[in-house]
């Protein structure tokens, strides 16, 4: 039985879709929070929340869901 060739084409990877790193989040208070990567963004958002909105806490997954 012949082996099929390895599939190399993976489809579109446009920014905002598959594999795009999220590094920005616009807080409802108006402040734009940015990070150099997703870990940095999450850290910066959590710092912002602690300083400006101590009654709000979000998980990493929730922050990245809202980020772009």
The first five atom37 places (N, CA, C, CB, O) and aatype in JSON, in Angstrom:
{
  "aatype": [20, 20, 20, 20, 20, 20, 20, 20, 20, 20, 20, 20, 20, 20, 20, 20, 20, 20, 20, 20, 20, 20, 20, 20, 20, 20, 20, 20, 20, 20, 20, 20, 20, 20, 20, 20, 20, 20, 20, 20, 20, 20, 20, 20, 20, 20, 20, 20, 20, 20, 20, 20, 20, 20, 20, 20, 20, 20, 20, 20, 20, 20, 20, 20, 20, 20, 20, 20],
  "atom_mask": [
    [1, 1, 1, 1, 1],
    [1, 1, 1, 1, 1],
    [1, 1, 1, 1, 1],
    [1, 1, 1, 1, 1],
    [1, 1, 1, 1, 1],
    [1, 1, 1, 1, 1],
    [1, 1, 1, 1, 1],
    [1, 1, 1, 1, 1],
    [1, 1, 1, 1, 1],
    [1, 1, 1, 1, 1],
    [1, 1, 1, 1, 1],
    [1, 1, 1, 1, 1],
    [1, 1, 1, 1, 1],
    [1, 1, 1, 1, 1],
    [1, 1, 1, 1, 1],
    [1, 1, 1, 1, 1],
    [1, 1, 1, 1, 1],
    [1, 1, 1, 1, 1],
    [1, 1, 1, 1, 1],
    [1, 1, 1, 1, 1],
    [1, 1, 1, 1, 1],
    [1, 1, 1, 1, 1],
    [1, 1, 1, 1, 1],
    [1, 1, 1, 1, 1],
    [1, 1, 1, 1, 1],
    [1, 1, 1, 1, 1],
    [1, 1, 1, 1, 1],
    [1, 1, 1, 1, 1],
    [1, 1, 1, 1, 1],
    [1, 1, 1, 1, 1],
    [1, 1, 1, 1, 1],
    [1, 1, 1, 1, 1],
    [1, 1, 1, 1, 1],
    [1, 1, 1, 1, 1],
    [1, 1, 1, 1, 1],
    [1, 1, 1, 1, 1],
    [1, 1, 1, 1, 1],
    [1, 1, 1, 1, 1],
    [1, 1, 1, 1, 1],
    [1, 1, 1, 1, 1],
    [1, 1, 1, 1, 1],
    [1, 1, 1, 1, 1],
    [1, 1, 1, 1, 1],
    [1, 1, 1, 1, 1],
    [1, 1, 1, 1, 1],
    [1, 1, 1, 1, 1],
    [1, 1, 1, 1, 1],
    [1, 1, 1, 1, 1],
    [1, 1, 1, 1, 1],
    [1, 1, 1, 1, 1],
    [1, 1, 1, 1, 1],
    [1, 1, 1, 1, 1],
    [1, 1, 1, 1, 1],
    [1, 1, 1, 1, 1],
    [1, 1, 1, 1, 1],
    [1, 1, 1, 1, 1],
    [1, 1, 1, 1, 1],
    [1, 1, 1, 1, 1],
    [1, 1, 1, 1, 1],
    [1, 1, 1, 1, 1],
    [1, 1, 1, 1, 1],
    [1, 1, 1, 1, 1],
    [1, 1, 1, 1, 1],
    [1, 1, 1, 1, 1],
    [1, 1, 1, 1, 1],
    [1, 1, 1, 1, 1],
    [1, 1, 1, 1, 1],
    [1, 1, 1, 1, 1]
  ],
  "atom_positions": [
    [[0.84, -1.17, 0.0], [0.0, 0.0, 0.0], [0.89, 1.25, 0.0], [-0.96, -0.01, 1.22], [1.82, 1.34, 0.8]],
    [[0.62, 2.17, -0.88], [1.41, 3.4, -1.0], [1.08, 4.35, 0.14], [1.16, 4.1, -2.37], [-0.07, 4.47, 0.57]],
    [[2.1, 5.01, 0.61], [1.93, 5.98, 1.69], [1.62, 7.35, 1.09], [3.19, 6.04, 2.59], [2.26, 7.76, 0.12]],
    [[0.66, 8.06, 1.67], [0.33, 9.39, 1.19], [1.4, 10.38, 1.63], [-1.05, 9.83, 1.69], [1.98, 10.21, 2.71]],
    [[1.66, 11.4, 0.82], [2.67, 12.39, 1.21], [2.22, 13.17, 2.45], [2.94, 13.37, 0.05], [1.03, 13.35, 2.7]],
    [[3.19, 13.61, 3.22], [2.92, 14.4, 4.41], [2.26, 15.72, 4.02], [4.22, 14.66, 5.21], [2.7, 16.39, 3.09]],
    [[1.22, 16.06, 4.71], [0.5, 17.31, 4.43], [1.3, 18.48, 4.98], [-0.93, 17.28, 5.03], [1.57, 18.54, 6.18]],
    [[1.68, 19.42, 4.11], [2.47, 20.57, 4.55], [1.64, 21.84, 4.64], [3.63, 20.79, 3.62], [2.0, 22.74, 5.4]],
    [[0.58, 21.94, 3.91], [-0.24, 23.15, 3.96], [-1.17, 23.08, 5.15], [-1.05, 23.32, 2.65], [-1.89, 22.1, 5.32]],
    [[-1.16, 24.1, 5.98], [-1.95, 24.1, 7.21], [-3.12, 25.07, 7.18], [-1.06, 24.42, 8.37], [-3.85, 25.17, 8.17]],
    [[-3.31, 25.77, 6.11], [-4.42, 26.72, 6.01], [-4.02, 28.11, 6.45], [-5.59, 26.24, 6.85], [-2.86, 28.35, 6.8]],
    [[-4.97, 29.03, 6.43], [-4.67, 30.43, 6.74], [-4.28, 30.63, 8.19], [-5.86, 31.3, 6.4], [-4.84, 30.0, 9.09]],
    [[-3.33, 31.51, 8.41], [-2.92, 31.89, 9.76], [-2.86, 33.41, 9.84], [-1.54, 31.27, 10.14], [-1.85, 33.98, 10.24]],
    [[-3.95, 34.06, 9.48], [-4.01, 35.51, 9.51], [-4.02, 36.02, 10.94], [-5.25, 36.01, 8.76], [-4.48, 35.33, 11.84]],
    [[-3.51, 37.22, 11.14], [-3.52, 37.82, 12.46], [-4.95, 37.85, 12.98], [-2.91, 39.24, 12.43], [-5.87, 38.23, 12.26]],
    [[-5.12, 37.46, 14.23], [-6.45, 37.41, 14.81], [-7.1, 36.05, 14.7], [-7.32, 38.43, 14.17], [-8.2, 35.84, 15.22]],
    [[-6.44, 35.12, 14.03], [-7.0, 33.78, 13.87], [-6.02, 32.75, 14.43], [-7.31, 33.49, 12.38], [-5.38, 33.01, 15.45]],
    [[-5.9, 31.63, 13.8], [-5.1, 30.51, 14.3], [-3.67, 30.94, 14.61], [-5.1, 29.38, 13.28], [-2.98, 31.46, 13.74]],
    [[-3.23, 30.72, 15.83], [-1.85, 30.95, 16.2], [-1.45, 32.38, 16.48], [-1.01, 30.43, 15.16], [-0.28, 32.63, 16.78]],
    [[-2.36, 33.34, 16.39], [-2.0, 34.74, 16.62], [-1.83, 34.99, 18.12], [-3.07, 35.68, 16.03], [-2.66, 34.58, 18.92]],
    [[-0.75, 35.67, 18.49], [-0.5, 35.99, 19.89], [-1.28, 37.26, 20.25], [1.02, 36.17, 20.16], [-1.28, 38.23, 19.49]],
    [[-1.93, 37.24, 21.38], [-2.7, 38.39, 21.85], [-1.83, 39.21, 22.79], [-4.01, 37.94, 22.56], [-1.28, 38.68, 23.76]],
    [[-1.7, 40.5, 22.49], [-0.81, 41.34, 23.29], [-1.46, 42.64, 23.75], [0.41, 41.65, 22.49], [-0.78, 43.5, 24.32]],
    [[-2.78, 42.82, 23.51], [-3.45, 44.06, 23.9], [-4.81, 43.75, 24.49], [-3.61, 45.01, 22.68], [-5.47, 42.78, 24.13]],
    [[-5.22, 44.61, 25.43], [-6.55, 44.51, 26.0], [-7.01, 45.92, 26.33], [-6.56, 43.6, 27.27], [-6.29, 46.68, 26.98]],
    [[-8.21, 46.28, 25.88], [-8.78, 47.59, 26.18], [-9.7, 47.42, 27.38], [-9.56, 48.18, 24.94], [-10.74, 46.78, 27.28]],
    [[-9.3, 48.0, 28.5], [-10.11, 47.92, 29.72], [-11.35, 48.81, 29.55], [-9.28, 48.35, 30.97], [-11.26, 49.86, 28.92]],
    [[-12.5, 48.41, 30.09], [-13.69, 49.26, 30.01], [-13.49, 50.65, 30.62], [-14.84, 48.58, 30.71], [-14.24, 51.57, 30.29]],
    [[-12.49, 50.82, 31.49], [-12.22, 52.15, 32.06], [-11.53, 53.06, 31.06], [-11.36, 52.02, 33.33], [-11.35, 54.25, 31.31]],
    [[-11.13, 52.49, 29.9], [-10.51, 53.29, 28.85], [-9.02, 53.06, 28.68], [-10.75, 54.71, 29.12], [-8.45, 53.48, 27.68]],
    [[-8.38, 52.43, 29.63], [-6.93, 52.23, 29.53], [-6.6, 51.06, 28.62], [-6.34, 51.99, 30.93], [-7.19, 49.98, 28.71]],
    [[-5.64, 51.29, 27.72], [-5.12, 50.23, 26.85], [-3.95, 49.58, 27.56], [-4.7, 50.79, 25.44], [-2.98, 50.24, 27.93]],
    [[-4.04, 48.27, 27.75], [-2.99, 47.53, 28.43], [-2.31, 46.66, 27.38], [-3.56, 46.67, 29.62], [-2.97, 45.97, 26.6]],
    [[-0.98, 46.68, 27.37], [-0.21, 45.94, 26.38], [0.85, 45.08, 27.06], [0.43, 46.89, 25.37], [1.24, 45.33, 28.2]],
    [[1.31, 44.08, 26.33], [2.4, 43.24, 26.79], [3.25, 42.82, 25.62], [1.87, 42.02, 27.54], [2.8, 42.87, 24.48]],
    [[4.47, 42.41, 25.89], [5.36, 41.97, 24.81], [4.97, 40.58, 24.31], [6.83, 41.96, 25.29], [5.28, 40.21, 23.18]],
    [[4.28, 39.81, 25.15], [3.75, 38.51, 24.78], [2.54, 38.25, 25.68], [4.84, 37.37, 24.92], [2.17, 39.11, 26.48]],
    [[1.91, 37.08, 25.57], [0.7, 36.81, 26.33], [0.97, 36.76, 27.83], [0.09, 35.5, 25.88], [0.15, 37.24, 28.62]],
    [[2.11, 36.21, 28.24], [2.44, 36.15, 29.67], [2.58, 37.57, 30.24], [3.74, 35.35, 29.89], [2.07, 37.86, 31.32]],
    [[3.26, 38.43, 29.51], [3.46, 39.81, 29.93], [2.12, 40.55, 29.97], [4.44, 40.53, 29.0], [1.87, 41.32, 30.9]],
    [[1.27, 40.32, 28.99], [-0.04, 40.96, 28.97], [-0.86, 40.56, 30.19], [-0.8, 40.6, 27.68], [-1.43, 41.42, 30.86]],
    [[-0.92, 39.27, 30.49], [-1.68, 38.79, 31.64], [-1.16, 39.44, 32.92], [-1.61, 37.25, 31.74], [-1.94, 39.88, 33.76]],
    [[0.15, 39.49, 33.07], [0.75, 40.11, 34.26], [0.36, 41.59, 34.35], [2.28, 39.97, 34.23], [-0.01, 42.06, 35.43]],
    [[0.44, 42.31, 33.23], [0.1, 43.74, 33.23], [-1.38, 43.97, 33.51], [0.47, 44.36, 31.89], [-1.73, 44.91, 34.22]],
    [[-2.24, 43.12, 32.97], [-3.68, 43.26, 33.23], [-3.97, 43.0, 34.7], [-4.5, 42.28, 32.34], [-4.74, 43.74, 35.32]],
    [[-3.36, 41.97, 35.27], [-3.59, 41.67, 36.68], [-3.08, 42.79, 37.58], [-2.92, 40.36, 37.05], [-3.69, 43.08, 38.62]],
    [[-1.97, 43.44, 37.21], [-1.47, 44.6, 37.97], [-2.47, 45.75, 37.87], [-0.07, 45.05, 37.43], [-2.79, 46.39, 38.87]],
    [[-2.97, 46.0, 36.66], [-3.95, 47.07, 36.45], [-5.2, 46.8, 37.29], [-4.32, 47.18, 34.96], [-5.72, 47.71, 37.94]],
    [[-5.67, 45.58, 37.27], [-6.86, 45.24, 38.05], [-6.63, 45.45, 39.54], [-7.27, 43.79, 37.78], [-7.5, 45.98, 40.23]],
    [[-5.49, 45.04, 40.03], [-5.18, 45.19, 41.46], [-5.14, 46.66, 41.87], [-3.85, 44.52, 41.79], [-5.59, 47.02, 42.96]],
    [[-4.59, 47.51, 40.99], [-4.46, 48.94, 41.3], [-5.75, 49.72, 41.1], [-3.38, 49.54, 40.44], [-6.12, 50.54, 41.95]],
    [[-6.45, 49.48, 39.99], [-7.6, 50.31, 39.62], [-8.96, 49.66, 39.9], [-7.52, 50.64, 38.17], [-9.95, 50.36, 40.1]],
    [[-9.0, 48.34, 39.91], [-10.27, 47.62, 40.06], [-10.09, 46.43, 41.02], [-10.79, 47.13, 38.67], [-10.23, 45.28, 40.6]],
    [[-9.78, 46.7, 42.29], [-9.47, 45.6, 43.21], [-10.62, 44.61, 43.43], [-9.05, 46.16, 44.53], [-10.39, 43.5, 43.92]],
    [[-11.83, 44.98, 43.08], [-12.97, 44.09, 43.24], [-13.17, 43.16, 42.04], [-14.22, 44.9, 43.46], [-14.08, 42.34, 42.04]],
    [[-12.31, 43.28, 41.02], [-12.4, 42.42, 39.84], [-11.17, 41.53, 39.74], [-12.56, 43.27, 38.55], [-10.04, 42.0, 39.84]],
    [[-11.39, 40.25, 39.54], [-10.3, 39.3, 39.34], [-10.66, 38.4, 38.16], [-10.03, 38.46, 40.63], [-11.77, 37.88, 38.08]],
    [[-9.7, 38.21, 37.26], [-9.91, 37.36, 36.09], [-8.78, 36.36, 35.96], [-10.03, 38.21, 34.82], [-7.63, 36.66, 36.3]],
    [[-9.1, 35.2, 35.46], [-8.08, 34.17, 35.21], [-7.32, 34.5, 33.93], [-8.73, 32.76, 35.12], [-7.74, 35.36, 33.16]],
    [[-6.23, 33.82, 33.71], [-5.44, 33.97, 32.48], [-6.33, 33.72, 31.26], [-4.24, 33.0, 32.48], [-6.28, 34.48, 30.3]],
    [[-7.12, 32.66, 31.3], [-7.98, 32.31, 30.18], [-9.0, 33.4, 29.9], [-8.69, 30.99, 30.44], [-9.26, 33.71, 28.74]],
    [[-9.58, 33.99, 30.94], [-10.55, 35.06, 30.75], [-9.89, 36.3, 30.15], [-11.23, 35.42, 32.07], [-10.46, 36.95, 29.27]],
    [[-8.7, 36.63, 30.63], [-7.97, 37.79, 30.1], [-7.65, 37.59, 28.63], [-6.68, 38.05, 30.9], [-7.87, 38.48, 27.82]],
    [[-7.13, 36.42, 28.28], [-6.77, 36.17, 26.87], [-8.0, 36.09, 25.99], [-5.96, 34.88, 26.75], [-7.91, 36.39, 24.8]],
    [[-9.15, 35.68, 26.53], [-10.39, 35.67, 25.75], [-10.78, 37.09, 25.35], [-11.52, 35.0, 26.56], [-11.27, 37.31, 24.24]],
    [[-10.56, 38.06, 26.25], [-10.93, 39.46, 25.98], [-9.86, 40.19, 25.18], [-11.18, 40.19, 27.29], [-10.14, 41.24, 24.59]],
    [[-8.64, 39.67, 25.15], [-7.52, 40.36, 24.51], [-7.56, 40.21, 22.99], [-6.18, 39.82, 25.06], [-8.28, 39.37, 22.44]],
    [[-6.77, 41.04, 22.36], [-6.61, 40.97, 20.89], [-5.18, 41.2, 20.51], [-7.51, 41.98, 20.18], [-4.84, 41.18, 19.33]]
  ]
}
